[in-house]
Coordinates of C-alpha atoms and ligand atoms in Angstrom, one line a residue:
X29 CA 22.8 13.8 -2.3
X30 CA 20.3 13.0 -4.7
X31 CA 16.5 12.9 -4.0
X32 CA 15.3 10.2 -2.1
X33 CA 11.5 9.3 -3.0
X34 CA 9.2 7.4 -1.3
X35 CA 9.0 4.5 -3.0
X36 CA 11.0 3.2 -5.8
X37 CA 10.1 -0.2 -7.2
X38 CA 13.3 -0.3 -9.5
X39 CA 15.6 -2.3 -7.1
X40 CA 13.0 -5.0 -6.8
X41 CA 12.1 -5.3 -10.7
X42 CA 15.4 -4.6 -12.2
X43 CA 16.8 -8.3 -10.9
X44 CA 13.5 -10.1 -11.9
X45 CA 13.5 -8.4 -15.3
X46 CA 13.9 -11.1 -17.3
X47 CA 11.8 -13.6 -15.5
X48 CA 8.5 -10.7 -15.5
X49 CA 8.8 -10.6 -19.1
X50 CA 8.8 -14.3 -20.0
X51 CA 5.8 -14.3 -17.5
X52 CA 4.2 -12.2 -19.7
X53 CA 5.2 -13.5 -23.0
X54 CA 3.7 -16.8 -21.7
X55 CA 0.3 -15.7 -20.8
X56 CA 0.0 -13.2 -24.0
X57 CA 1.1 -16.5 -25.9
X58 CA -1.5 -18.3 -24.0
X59 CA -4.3 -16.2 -24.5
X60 CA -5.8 -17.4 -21.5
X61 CA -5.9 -14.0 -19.6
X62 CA -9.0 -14.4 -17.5
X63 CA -8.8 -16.7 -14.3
X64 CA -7.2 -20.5 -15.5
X65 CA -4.0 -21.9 -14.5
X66 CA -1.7 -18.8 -13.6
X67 CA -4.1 -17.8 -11.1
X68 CA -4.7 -21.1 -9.6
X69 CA -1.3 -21.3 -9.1
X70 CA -0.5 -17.8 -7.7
X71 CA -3.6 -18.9 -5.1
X72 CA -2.5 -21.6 -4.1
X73 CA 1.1 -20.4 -3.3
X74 CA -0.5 -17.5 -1.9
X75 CA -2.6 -19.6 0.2
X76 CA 0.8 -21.8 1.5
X77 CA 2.5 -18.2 2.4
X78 CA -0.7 -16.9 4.3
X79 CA -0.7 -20.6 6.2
X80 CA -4.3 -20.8 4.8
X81 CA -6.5 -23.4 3.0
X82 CA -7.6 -21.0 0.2
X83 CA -7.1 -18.1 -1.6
X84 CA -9.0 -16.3 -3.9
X85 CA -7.7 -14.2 -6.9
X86 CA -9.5 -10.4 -7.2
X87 CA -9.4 -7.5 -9.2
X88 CA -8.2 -5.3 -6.0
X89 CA -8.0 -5.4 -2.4
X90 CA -11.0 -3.0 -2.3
X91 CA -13.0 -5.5 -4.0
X92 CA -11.5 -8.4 -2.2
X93 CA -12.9 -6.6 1.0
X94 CA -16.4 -6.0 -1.0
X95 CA -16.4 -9.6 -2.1
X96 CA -15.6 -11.0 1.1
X97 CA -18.4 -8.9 2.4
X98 CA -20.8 -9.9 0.4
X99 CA -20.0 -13.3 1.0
X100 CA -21.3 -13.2 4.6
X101 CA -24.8 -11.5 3.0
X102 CA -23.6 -8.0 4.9
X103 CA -26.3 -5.5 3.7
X104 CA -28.8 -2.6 5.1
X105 CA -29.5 -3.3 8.8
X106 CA -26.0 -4.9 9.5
X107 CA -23.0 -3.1 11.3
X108 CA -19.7 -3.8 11.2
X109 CA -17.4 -3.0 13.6
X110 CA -13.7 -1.3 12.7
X111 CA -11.2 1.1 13.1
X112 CA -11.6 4.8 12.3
X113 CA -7.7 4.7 11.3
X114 CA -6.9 3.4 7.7
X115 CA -7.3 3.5 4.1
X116 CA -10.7 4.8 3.0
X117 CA -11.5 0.6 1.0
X118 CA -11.7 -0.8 4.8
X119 CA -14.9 1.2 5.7
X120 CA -15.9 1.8 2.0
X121 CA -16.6 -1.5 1.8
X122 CA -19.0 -1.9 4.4
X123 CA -20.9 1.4 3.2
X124 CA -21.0 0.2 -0.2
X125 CA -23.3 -3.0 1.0
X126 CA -25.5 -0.6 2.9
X127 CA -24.1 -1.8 6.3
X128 CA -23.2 1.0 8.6
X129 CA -19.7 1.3 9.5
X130 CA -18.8 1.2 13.4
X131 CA -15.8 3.1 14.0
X132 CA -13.8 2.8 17.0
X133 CA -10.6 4.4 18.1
X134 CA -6.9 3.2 17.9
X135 CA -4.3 2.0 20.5
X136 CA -0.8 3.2 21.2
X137 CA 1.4 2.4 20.1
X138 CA 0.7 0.4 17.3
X139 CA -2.2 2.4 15.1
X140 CA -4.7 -0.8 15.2
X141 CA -8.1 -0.9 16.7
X142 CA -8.0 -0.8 20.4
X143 CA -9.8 -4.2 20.8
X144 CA -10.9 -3.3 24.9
X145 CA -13.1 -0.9 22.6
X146 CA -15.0 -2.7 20.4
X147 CA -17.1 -5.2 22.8
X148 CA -19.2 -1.6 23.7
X149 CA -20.3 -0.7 20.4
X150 CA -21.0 -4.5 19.4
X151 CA -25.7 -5.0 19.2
X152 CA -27.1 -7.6 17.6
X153 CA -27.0 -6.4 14.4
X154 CA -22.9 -6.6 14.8
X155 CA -22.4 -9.3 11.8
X156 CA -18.5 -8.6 11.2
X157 CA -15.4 -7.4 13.0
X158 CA -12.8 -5.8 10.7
X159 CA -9.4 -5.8 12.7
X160 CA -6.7 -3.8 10.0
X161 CA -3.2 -4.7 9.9
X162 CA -2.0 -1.5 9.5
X163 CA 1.5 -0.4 8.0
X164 CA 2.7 -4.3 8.4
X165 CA 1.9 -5.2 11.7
X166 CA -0.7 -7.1 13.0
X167 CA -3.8 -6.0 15.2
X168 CA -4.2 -7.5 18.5
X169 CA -6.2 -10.7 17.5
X170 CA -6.5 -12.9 20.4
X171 CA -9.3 -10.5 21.9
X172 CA -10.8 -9.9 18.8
X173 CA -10.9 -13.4 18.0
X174 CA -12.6 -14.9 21.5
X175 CA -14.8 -11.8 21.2
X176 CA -16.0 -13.3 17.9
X177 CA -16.4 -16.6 19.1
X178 CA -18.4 -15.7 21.8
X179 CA -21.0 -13.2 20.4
X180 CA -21.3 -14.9 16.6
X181 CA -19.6 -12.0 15.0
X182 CA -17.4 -12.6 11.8
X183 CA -14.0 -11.5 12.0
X184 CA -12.7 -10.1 8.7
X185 CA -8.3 -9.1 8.4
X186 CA -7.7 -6.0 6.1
X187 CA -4.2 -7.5 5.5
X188 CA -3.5 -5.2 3.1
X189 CA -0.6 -4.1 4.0
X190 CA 0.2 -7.1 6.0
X191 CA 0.9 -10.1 4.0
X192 CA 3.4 -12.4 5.7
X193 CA 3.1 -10.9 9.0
X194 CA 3.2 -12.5 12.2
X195 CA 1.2 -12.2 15.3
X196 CA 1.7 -14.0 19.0
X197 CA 3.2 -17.4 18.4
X198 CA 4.0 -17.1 14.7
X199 CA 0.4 -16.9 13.0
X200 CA 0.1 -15.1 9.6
X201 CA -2.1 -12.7 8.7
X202 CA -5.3 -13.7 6.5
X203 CA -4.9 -17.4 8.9
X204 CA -6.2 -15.9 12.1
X205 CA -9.9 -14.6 11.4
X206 CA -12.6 -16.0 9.2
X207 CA -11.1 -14.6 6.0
X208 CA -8.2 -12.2 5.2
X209 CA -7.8 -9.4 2.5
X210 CA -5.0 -8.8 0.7
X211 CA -3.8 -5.9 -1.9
X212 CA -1.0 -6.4 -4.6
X213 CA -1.7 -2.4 -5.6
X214 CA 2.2 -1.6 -6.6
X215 CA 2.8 0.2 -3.1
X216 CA 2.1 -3.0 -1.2
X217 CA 5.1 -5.1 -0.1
X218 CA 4.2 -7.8 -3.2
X219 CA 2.9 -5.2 -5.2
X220 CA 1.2 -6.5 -9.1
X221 CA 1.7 -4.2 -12.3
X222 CA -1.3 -2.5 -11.6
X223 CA -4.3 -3.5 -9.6
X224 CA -5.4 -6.8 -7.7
X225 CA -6.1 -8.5 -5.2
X226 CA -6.9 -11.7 -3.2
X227 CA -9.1 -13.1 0.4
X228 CA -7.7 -16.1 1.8
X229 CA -9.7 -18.3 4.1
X230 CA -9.9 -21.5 5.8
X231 CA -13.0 -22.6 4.7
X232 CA -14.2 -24.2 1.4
X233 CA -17.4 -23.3 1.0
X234 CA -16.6 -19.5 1.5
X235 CA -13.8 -20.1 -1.2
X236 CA -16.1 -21.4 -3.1
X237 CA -18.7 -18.7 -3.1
X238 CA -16.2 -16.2 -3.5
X239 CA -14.9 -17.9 -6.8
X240 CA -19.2 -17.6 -7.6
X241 CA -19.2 -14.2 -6.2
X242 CA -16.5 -12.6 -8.5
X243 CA -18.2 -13.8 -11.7
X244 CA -21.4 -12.3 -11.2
X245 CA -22.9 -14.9 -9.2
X246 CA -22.5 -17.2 -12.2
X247 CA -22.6 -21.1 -11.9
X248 CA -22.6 -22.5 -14.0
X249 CA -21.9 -19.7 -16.8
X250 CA -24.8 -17.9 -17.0
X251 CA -26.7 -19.0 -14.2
X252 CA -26.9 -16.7 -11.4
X253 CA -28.6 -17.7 -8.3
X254 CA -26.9 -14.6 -6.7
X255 CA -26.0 -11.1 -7.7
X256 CA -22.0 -10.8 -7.6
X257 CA -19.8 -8.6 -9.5
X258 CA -16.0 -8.8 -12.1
X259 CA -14.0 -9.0 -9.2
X260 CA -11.7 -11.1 -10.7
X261 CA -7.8 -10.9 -11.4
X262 CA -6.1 -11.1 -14.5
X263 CA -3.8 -14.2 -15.4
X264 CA -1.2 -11.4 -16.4
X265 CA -1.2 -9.7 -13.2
X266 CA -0.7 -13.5 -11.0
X267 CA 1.9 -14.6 -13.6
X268 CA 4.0 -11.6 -12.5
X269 CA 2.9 -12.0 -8.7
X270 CA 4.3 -15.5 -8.6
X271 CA 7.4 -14.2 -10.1
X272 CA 7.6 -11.3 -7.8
X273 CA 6.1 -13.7 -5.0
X274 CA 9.9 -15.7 -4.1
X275 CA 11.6 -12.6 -3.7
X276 CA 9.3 -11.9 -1.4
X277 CA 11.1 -12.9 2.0
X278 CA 13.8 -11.0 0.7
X279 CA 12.3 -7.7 0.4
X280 CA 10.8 -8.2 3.8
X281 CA 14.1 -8.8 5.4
X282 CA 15.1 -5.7 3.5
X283 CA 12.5 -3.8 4.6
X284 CA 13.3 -4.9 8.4
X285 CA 17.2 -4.2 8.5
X286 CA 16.2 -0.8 7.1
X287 CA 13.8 0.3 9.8
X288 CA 16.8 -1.3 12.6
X289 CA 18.9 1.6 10.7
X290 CA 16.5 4.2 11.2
X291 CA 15.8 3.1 14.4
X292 CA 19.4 3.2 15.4
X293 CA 20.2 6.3 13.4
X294 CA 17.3 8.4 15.2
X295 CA 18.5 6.9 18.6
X296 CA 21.5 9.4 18.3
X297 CA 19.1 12.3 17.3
X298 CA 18.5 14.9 19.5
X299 CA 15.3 15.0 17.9
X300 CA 14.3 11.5 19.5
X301 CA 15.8 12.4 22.7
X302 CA 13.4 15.4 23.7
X303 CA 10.7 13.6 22.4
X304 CA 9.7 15.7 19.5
X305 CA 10.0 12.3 16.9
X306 CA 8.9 9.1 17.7
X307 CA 9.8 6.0 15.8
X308 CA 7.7 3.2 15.5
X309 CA 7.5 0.0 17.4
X310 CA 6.5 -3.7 17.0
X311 CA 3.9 -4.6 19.7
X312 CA 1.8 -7.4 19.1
X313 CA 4.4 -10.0 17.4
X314 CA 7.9 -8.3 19.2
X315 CA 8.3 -11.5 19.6
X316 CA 8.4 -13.3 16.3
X317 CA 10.5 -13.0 12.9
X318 CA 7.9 -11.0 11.0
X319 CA 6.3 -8.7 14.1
X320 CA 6.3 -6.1 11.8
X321 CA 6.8 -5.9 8.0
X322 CA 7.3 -2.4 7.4
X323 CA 5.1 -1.6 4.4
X324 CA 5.8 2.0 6.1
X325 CA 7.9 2.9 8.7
X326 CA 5.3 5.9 9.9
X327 CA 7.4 8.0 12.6
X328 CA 5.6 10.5 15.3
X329 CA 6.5 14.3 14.5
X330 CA 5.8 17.5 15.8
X331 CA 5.5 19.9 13.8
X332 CA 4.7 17.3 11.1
X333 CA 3.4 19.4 8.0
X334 CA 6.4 21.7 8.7
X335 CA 8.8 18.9 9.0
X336 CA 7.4 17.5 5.8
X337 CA 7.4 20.4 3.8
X338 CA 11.1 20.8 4.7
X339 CA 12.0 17.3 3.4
X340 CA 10.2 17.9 0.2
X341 CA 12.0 21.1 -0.3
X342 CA 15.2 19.1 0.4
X343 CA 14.3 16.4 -1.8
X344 CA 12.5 13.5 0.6
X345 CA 9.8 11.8 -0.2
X346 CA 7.3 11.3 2.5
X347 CA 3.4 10.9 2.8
X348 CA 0.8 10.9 5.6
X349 CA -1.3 7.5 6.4
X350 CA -4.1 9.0 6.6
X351 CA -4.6 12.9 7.7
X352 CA -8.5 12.2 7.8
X353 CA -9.8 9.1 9.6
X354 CA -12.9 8.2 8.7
X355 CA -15.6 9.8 11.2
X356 CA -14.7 13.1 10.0
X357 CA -14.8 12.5 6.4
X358 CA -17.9 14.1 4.7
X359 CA -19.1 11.2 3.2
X360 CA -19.3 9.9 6.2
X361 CA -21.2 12.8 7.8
X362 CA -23.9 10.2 8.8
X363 CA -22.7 8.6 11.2
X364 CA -23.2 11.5 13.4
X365 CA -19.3 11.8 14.8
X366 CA -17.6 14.9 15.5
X367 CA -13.9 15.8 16.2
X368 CA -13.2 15.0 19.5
X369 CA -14.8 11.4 19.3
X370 CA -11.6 9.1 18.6
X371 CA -8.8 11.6 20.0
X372 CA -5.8 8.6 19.5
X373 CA -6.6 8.3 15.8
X374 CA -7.2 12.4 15.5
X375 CA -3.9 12.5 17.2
X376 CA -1.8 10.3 14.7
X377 CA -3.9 12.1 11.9
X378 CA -1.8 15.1 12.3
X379 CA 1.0 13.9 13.9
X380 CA 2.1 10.9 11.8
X381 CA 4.8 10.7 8.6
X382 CA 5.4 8.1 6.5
X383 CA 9.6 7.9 5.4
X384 CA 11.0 5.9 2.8
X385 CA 11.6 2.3 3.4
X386 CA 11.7 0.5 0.3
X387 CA 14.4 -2.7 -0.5
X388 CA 17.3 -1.0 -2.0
X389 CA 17.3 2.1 -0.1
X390 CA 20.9 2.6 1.1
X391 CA 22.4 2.7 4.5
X392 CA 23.2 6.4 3.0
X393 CA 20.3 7.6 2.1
X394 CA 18.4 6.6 5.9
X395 CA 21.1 8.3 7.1
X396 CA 20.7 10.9 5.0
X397 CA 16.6 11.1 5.5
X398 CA 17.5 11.3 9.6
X399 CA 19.9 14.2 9.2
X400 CA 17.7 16.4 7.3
X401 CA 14.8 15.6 9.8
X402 CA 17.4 16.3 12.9
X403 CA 18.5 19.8 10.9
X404 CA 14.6 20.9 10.4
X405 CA 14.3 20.4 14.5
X406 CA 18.2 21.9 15.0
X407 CA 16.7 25.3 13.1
X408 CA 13.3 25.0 14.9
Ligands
PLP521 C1 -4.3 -0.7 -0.1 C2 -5.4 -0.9 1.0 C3 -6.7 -1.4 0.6 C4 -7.2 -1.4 -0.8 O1 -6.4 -2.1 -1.7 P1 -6.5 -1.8 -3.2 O2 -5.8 -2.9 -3.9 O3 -5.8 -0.5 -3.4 O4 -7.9 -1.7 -3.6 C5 -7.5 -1.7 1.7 N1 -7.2 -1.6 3.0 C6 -5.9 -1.1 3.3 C7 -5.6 -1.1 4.8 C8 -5.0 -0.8 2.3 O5 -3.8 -0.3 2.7

């Protein structure tokens, strides 16, 4: 059998092939390649998708989370309050404004902030709540949210890696909370030809200071009555997005009939059976379409480093979301935590593993990825 990677964007691109290049035969023929009328349309269909008001077109999901931020005035003296568990932009974000970042731990079995957590470590200087979406399924919101109401605290989605999931009752991510982040870096489930990114929100006047905010502060041109930053996305990148945007549903689908492979494939494995490999589960939306969107279907191993180096040797692809969460990285020394302090998310540091999942992986090749797991735990 041949290698099986991680992620291979060929499926998806290879049928759109045609319509990506005219999308970017129009805009180079344009010349309009900052902001102007392929990103107002890619927001606005964004917008629609996220059943939201507004969307706003950025240069990355990093910076949409930066922008968004800085939106709300987060700065020295504020805290924000979010997991310890995700990708390093979530609580970069807040350090980057000065704000300190408040980590709390995750739940089982879903790798989101444990919301019964986070009332404890709220103070007055709580201005923001980020909940993350993590691997394509949403954080428990209806705590969150009444949390928020009833102390004044923002509540910001790192949807990231969420976009078009549902929670309870069929909301979307990016509708639920204040505003709503989303990436389009090319391992996202709509992924852009490079970087960008996007915040959806309900309210106007927080669409509109974003659309100040990502243009230097500028309006009109050259009049800045705030400091902002270039936060904004290129016409080039949305073109392709819209393109990329109807096949979107699709992919998902995709996405979901191959985790019920894996799940039914590793329900034969002795592996599963004895407890050694966990597979994961929706929790928060089992009961809607889009519970879970699988940007990664992140099993439970022991023995995970082993088991990984094994599949690489016997040509699968795998990665780890994350192996360091953030109170014991070094640049994050001064927050005074120390191993020990968030044992859930410490746990699924070393014990989780990301397998392939992409559209266009074959009912082969899961098979294929769940026999070489089961022989690495035969011969161990
Ligand atoms: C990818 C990701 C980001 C950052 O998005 P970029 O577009 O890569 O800057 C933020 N948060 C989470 C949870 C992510 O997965």
């Amino acid at each position: 059998m041949n290698k099986i990677p991680l992620l291979d964007l060929k499926p998806q691109h290879d049928p759109l092939h045609g319509e990506i290049m005219q999308a970017l035969e129009r805009v180079v023929k344009s010349q309009h390649f900052i902001l102007g009328p392929e990103v107002e349309s890619f927001e606005a269909s964004v917008a629609a998708y996220c059943g939201a008001r507004h969307a706003v077109g950025m240069s990355s999901g990093s910076d949409a989370l930066l922008a968004a931020l800085m939106a709300w005035n987060v700065g020295p003296g504020d805290e924000v309050v979010t997991t310890t568990y995700s990708f390093f932009a979530t609580a970069g974000a807040v350090s980057r404004l000065g704000a300190k970042p408040v980590l709390v731990d995750i739940d089982e079995p879903s790798f989101n902030i444990d919301p019964a957590k986070i009332e404890a470590v709220c103070t007055p200087r709580t201005k923001v709540i980020i909940p993350v979406h993590l691997y394509g399924q949403c954080a428990d919101m209806d705590p969150i949210l009444d949390l928020g109401r009833k102390r004044g605290i923002k509540v910001l989605e790192d949807a990231a890696q969420a976009i078009g999931t549902e929670y309870k009752g069929g909301r979307r991510a990016c509708s639920m909370g204040d505003m709503g982040c989303l990436s389009f870096f090319p391992t996202k489930n709509l992924g852009a030809l490079g970087d960008a990114g996007m915040v959806v929100t309900n309210d106007a006047a927080l669409a509109e200071k974003l659309r100040v905010i990502r243009a230097h502060g500028s309006k009109p041109k050259y009049y800045h009555s705030m400091i902002g930053g270039n936060f904004r996305i290129d016409a080039l990148q949305a073109a392709v997005l819209a393109v990329k945007l109807k096949a979107l549903d699709g992919w998902t689908a995709a996405r979901q009939k191959n985790a019920a492979l894996y799940d039914a494939a590793f329900a034969k494995a002795a592996c599963v059976k004895d407890g050694r490999v966990k597979t994961p589960k929706a929790v928060y939306g089992a009961s809607v379409k889009n519970g879970h969107i699988y940007n990664q279907y992140v099993i439970r191993a022991e023995k995970r480093d082993a088991l990984r180096q094994h599949l690489d040797k016997n040509g699968v692809g795998t990665e780890i979301y994350y192996p360091v969460p953030f109170h014991l990285q070094a640049c994050f020394k001064d927050l005074g935590h120390k191993q020990g302090d968030f044992p859930l998310a410490e746990k699924a540091a070393n014990d989780t593993l990301a397998v392939p999942i992409y559209p266009g992986l074959t009912p082969d090749m899961i098979q294929a990825v769940v026999d070489r797991i089961s022989a690495f735990y035969q011969a161990s």
